Coordinates of C-alpha atoms in Angstrom, one line a residue:
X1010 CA -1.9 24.4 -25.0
X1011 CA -1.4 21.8 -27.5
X1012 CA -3.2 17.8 -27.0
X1013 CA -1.2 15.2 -25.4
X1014 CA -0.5 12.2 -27.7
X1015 CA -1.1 9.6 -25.1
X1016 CA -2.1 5.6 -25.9
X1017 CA -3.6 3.2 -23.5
X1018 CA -2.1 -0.4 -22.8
X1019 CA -4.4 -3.3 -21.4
X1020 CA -7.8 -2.2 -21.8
X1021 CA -9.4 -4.2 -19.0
X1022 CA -11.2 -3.4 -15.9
X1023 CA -9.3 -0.3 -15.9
X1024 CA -8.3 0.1 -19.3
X1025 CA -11.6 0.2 -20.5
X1026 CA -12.3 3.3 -18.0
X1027 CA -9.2 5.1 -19.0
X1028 CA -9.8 4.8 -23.2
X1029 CA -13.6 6.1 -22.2
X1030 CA -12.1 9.2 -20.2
X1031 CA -9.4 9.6 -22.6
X1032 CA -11.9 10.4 -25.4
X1033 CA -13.6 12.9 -23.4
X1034 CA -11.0 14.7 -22.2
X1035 CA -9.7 15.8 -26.1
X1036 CA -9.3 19.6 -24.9
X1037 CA -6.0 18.2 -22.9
X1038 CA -5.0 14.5 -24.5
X1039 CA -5.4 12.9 -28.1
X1040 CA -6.1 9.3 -27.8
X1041 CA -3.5 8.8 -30.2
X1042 CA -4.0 4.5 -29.9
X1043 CA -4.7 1.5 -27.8
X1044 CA -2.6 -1.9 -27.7
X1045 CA -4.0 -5.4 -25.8
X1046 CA -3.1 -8.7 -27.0
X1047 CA -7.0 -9.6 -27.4
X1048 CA -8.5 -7.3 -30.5
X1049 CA -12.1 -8.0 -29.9
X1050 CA -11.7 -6.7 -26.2
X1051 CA -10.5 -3.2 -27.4
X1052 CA -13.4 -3.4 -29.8
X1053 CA -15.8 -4.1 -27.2
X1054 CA -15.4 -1.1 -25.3
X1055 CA -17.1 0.8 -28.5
X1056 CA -13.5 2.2 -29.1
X1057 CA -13.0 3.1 -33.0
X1058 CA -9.9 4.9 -33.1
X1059 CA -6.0 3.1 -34.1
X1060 CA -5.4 -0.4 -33.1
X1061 CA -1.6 -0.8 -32.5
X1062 CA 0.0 -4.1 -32.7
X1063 CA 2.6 -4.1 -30.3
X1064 CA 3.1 -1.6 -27.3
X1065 CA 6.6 -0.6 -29.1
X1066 CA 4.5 0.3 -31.6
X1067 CA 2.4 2.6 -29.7
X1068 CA 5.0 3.5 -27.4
X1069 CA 6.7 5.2 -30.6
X1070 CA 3.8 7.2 -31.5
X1071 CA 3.2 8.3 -28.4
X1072 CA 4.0 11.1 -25.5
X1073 CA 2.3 9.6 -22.9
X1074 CA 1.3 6.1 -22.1
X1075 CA -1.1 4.8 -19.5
X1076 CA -0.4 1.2 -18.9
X1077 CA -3.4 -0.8 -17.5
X1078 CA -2.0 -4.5 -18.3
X1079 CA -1.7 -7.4 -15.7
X1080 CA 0.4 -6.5 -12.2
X1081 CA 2.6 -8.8 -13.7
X1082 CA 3.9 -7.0 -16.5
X1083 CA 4.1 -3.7 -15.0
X1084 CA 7.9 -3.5 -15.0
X1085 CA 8.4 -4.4 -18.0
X1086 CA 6.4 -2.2 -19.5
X1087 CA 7.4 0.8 -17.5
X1088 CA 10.7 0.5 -18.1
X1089 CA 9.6 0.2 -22.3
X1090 CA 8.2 3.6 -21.3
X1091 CA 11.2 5.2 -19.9
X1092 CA 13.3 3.4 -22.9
X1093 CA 10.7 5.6 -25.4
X1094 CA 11.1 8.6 -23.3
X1095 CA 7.2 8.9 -22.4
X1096 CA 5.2 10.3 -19.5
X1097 CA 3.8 7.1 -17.8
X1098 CA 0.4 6.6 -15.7
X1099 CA 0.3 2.9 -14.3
X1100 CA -2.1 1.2 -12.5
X1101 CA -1.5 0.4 -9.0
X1102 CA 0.7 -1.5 -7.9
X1103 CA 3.6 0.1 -9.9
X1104 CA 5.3 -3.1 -9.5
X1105 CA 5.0 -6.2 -7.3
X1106 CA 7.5 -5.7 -5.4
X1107 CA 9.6 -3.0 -3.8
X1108 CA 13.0 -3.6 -5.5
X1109 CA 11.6 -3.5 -9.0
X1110 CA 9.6 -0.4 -8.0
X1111 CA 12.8 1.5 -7.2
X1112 CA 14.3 0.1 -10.0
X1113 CA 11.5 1.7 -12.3
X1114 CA 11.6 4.9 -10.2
X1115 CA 15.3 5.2 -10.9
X1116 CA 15.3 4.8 -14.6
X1117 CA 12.5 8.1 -14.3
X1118 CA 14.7 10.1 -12.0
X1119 CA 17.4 9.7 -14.6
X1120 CA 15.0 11.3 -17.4
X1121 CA 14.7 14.9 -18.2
X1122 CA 11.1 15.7 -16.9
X1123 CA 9.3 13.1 -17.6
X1124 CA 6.6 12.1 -15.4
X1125 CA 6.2 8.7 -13.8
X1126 CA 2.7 8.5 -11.3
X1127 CA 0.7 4.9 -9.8
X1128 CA -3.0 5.6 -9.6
X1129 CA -3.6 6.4 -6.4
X1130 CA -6.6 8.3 -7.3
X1131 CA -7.9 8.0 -3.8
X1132 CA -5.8 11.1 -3.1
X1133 CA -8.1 12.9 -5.2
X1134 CA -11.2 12.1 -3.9
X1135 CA -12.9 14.6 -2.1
X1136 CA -13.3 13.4 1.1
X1137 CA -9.4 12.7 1.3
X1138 CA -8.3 16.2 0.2
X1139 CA -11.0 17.6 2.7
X1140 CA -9.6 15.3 5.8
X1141 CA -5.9 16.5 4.7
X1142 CA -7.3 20.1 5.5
X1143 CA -8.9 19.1 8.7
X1144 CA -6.0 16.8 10.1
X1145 CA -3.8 20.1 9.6
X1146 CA -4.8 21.3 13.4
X1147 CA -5.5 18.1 14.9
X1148 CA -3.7 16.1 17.3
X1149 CA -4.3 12.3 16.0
X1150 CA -4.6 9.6 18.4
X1151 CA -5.8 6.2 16.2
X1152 CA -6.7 6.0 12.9
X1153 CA -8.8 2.9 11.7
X1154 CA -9.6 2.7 7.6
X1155 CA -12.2 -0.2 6.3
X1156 CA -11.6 -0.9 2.3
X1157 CA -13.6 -4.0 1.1
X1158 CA -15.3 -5.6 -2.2
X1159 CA -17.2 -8.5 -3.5
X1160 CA -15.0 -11.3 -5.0
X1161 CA -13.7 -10.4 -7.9
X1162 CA -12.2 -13.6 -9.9
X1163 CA -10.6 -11.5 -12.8
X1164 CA -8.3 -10.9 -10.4
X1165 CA -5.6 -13.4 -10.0
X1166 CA -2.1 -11.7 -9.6
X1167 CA -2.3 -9.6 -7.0
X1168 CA -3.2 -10.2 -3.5
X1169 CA -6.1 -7.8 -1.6
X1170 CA -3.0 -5.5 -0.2
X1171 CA -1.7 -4.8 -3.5
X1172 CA -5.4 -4.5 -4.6
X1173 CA -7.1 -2.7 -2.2
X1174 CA -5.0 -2.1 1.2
X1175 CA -2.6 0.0 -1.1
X1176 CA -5.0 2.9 -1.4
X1177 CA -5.4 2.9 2.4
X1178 CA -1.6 2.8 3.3
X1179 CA -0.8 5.6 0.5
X1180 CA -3.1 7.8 2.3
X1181 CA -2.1 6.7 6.0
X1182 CA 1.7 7.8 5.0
X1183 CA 1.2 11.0 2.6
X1184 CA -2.6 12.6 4.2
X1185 CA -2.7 11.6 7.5
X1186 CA 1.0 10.8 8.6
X1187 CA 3.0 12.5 5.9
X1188 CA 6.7 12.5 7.0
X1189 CA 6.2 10.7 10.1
X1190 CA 8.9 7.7 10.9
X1191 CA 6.3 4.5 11.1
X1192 CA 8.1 2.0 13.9
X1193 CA 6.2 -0.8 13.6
X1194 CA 4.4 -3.2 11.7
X1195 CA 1.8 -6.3 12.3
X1196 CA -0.8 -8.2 9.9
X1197 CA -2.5 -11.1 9.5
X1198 CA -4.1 -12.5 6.5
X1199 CA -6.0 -14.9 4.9
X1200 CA -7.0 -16.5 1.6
X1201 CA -10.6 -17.3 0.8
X1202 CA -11.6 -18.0 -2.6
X1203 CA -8.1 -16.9 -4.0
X1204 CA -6.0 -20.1 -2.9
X1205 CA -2.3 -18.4 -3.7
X1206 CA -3.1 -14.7 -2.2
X1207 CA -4.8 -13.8 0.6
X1208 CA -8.3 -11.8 0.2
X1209 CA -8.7 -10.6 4.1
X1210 CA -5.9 -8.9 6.0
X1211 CA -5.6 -6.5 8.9
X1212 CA -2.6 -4.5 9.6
X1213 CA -1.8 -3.0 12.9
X1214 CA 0.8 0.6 12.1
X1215 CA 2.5 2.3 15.2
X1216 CA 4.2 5.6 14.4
X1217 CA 7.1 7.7 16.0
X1218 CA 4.7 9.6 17.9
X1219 CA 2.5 6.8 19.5
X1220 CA -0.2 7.3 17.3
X1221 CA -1.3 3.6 15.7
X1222 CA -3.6 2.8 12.9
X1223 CA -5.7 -0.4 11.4
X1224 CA -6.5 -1.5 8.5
X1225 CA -8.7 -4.1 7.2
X1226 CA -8.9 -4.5 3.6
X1227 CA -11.0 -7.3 2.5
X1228 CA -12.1 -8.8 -1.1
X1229 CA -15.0 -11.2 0.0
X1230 CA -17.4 -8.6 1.5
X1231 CA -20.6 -8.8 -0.6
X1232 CA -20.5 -4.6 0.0
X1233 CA -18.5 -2.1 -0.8
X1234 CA -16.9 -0.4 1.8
X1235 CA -14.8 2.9 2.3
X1236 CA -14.4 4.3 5.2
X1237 CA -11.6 6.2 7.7
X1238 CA -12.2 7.4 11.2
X1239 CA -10.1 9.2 12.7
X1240 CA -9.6 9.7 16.9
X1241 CA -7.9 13.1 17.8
X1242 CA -8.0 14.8 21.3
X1243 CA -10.2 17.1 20.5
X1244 CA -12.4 15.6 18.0
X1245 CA -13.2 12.5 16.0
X1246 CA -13.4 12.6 12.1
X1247 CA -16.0 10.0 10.3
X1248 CA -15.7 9.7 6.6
X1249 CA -17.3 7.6 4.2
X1250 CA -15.4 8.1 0.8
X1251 CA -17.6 6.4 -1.3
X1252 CA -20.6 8.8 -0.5
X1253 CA -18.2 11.9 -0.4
X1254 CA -19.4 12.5 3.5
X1255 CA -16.7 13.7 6.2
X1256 CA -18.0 14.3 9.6
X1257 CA -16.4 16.1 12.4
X1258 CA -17.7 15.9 15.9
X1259 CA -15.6 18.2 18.7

């Protein structure tokens, strides 16, 4: 199987992560180039490889492109993508909000098998894919899911749902609820240190069935926290995702 030309846009936060994996992982992809509007920052990540100068520039050397830039700029980048015909990875949220996300989904759908994914790696983890299994014969009563950080001032586009809360949500509707109609919706937020987005929300989810759900997602914690528990008839499921520990008590 031949190397993936894939580049990297925005090499922050997670940029930086994905240009480190990226030249790992050389049995699947070649880190064919990088692109940020600031030089020195792709230099300080110890990267050596091709500097592009423009993400058309990349984008035209490329077969896949993982786009890590500002939430901001997420559509327009994405839909640069489609325009080059690449594969596309980008960083959660896919857009900020829902009408420019199906507008980006559309312009994939209308490609011949190209591949368009958000990083929702928390459906990866471990301890999600394990629950998935476990949920399979369980009747589910509540579900309540804890996501918090310390303050983070890099981040100034997004609010803590799009941030953090997103993770939770994706696996509320796909692991633990997948195809289930969700009839109801309540949250209450606040801002903190972030005085246009609010850093602490809880969100209250009733589904179809009865079955409700909270959230509290929350980027002024001085810990980190990730954690679901899950109430079922017969048994109650503790998980703490950062540590990789599920725990099922019948």
């Amino acid at each position: 199987m031949k190397q993936i030309q894939i580049g990297v846009i925005g090499v922050g936060h997670m940029g930086e992560k994905h240009v480190r994996l990226l030249s790992e992982m050389k049995e699947d992809f070649n880190l064919c180039g990088v692109y940020d509007l600031d030089e020195n920052r792709i230099r300080d990540t110890g990267y050596t490889g091709k500097i592009f100068q423009s993400e058309d520039e990349l984008m035209s050397n490329a077969e896949a492109v993982i786009i890590a830039a500002p939430s901001f700029l997420h559509k327009s980048l994405t839909l640069k993508a489609a325009k080059h015909n690449l594969h596309a990875l980008v960083e959660k949220p896919l857009c900020l909000n829902a009408e420019d996300a199906g507008e980006v989904c559309q312009k994939y759908m209308a490609l011949d098998r190209k591949v368009l994914m958000t990083g929702h790696v928390e459906r990866f983890n471990p301890v999600v894919q394990k629950l998935e299994k476990i949920l399979a014969g369980e009747d589910i009563i509540a579900v309540t899911m804890e996501r918090c950080s310390p303050m983070d001032m890099h981040i100034s586009d997004t609010d803590v749902i799009y941030d953090l809360m997103i993770h939770d949500i994706d696996i509320l509707l796909n692991v633990i609820f997948p195809g289930l109609q969700l009839n109801k919706v309540h949250a209450f937020g606040r801002t903190s240190y972030n005085t246009k987005n609010v850093d602490f929300v809880q969100a209250i989810f009733k589904f179809e069935n009865e079955a409700q759900a909270s959230i509290i997602s929350s980027r002024t914690t001085d810990d980190r926290i990730r954690k679901i528990n899950v109430h079922c008839k017969k048994s109650y499921i503790e998980c703490v995702l950062m540590r990789y520990l599920i725990m099922e008590i019948n």
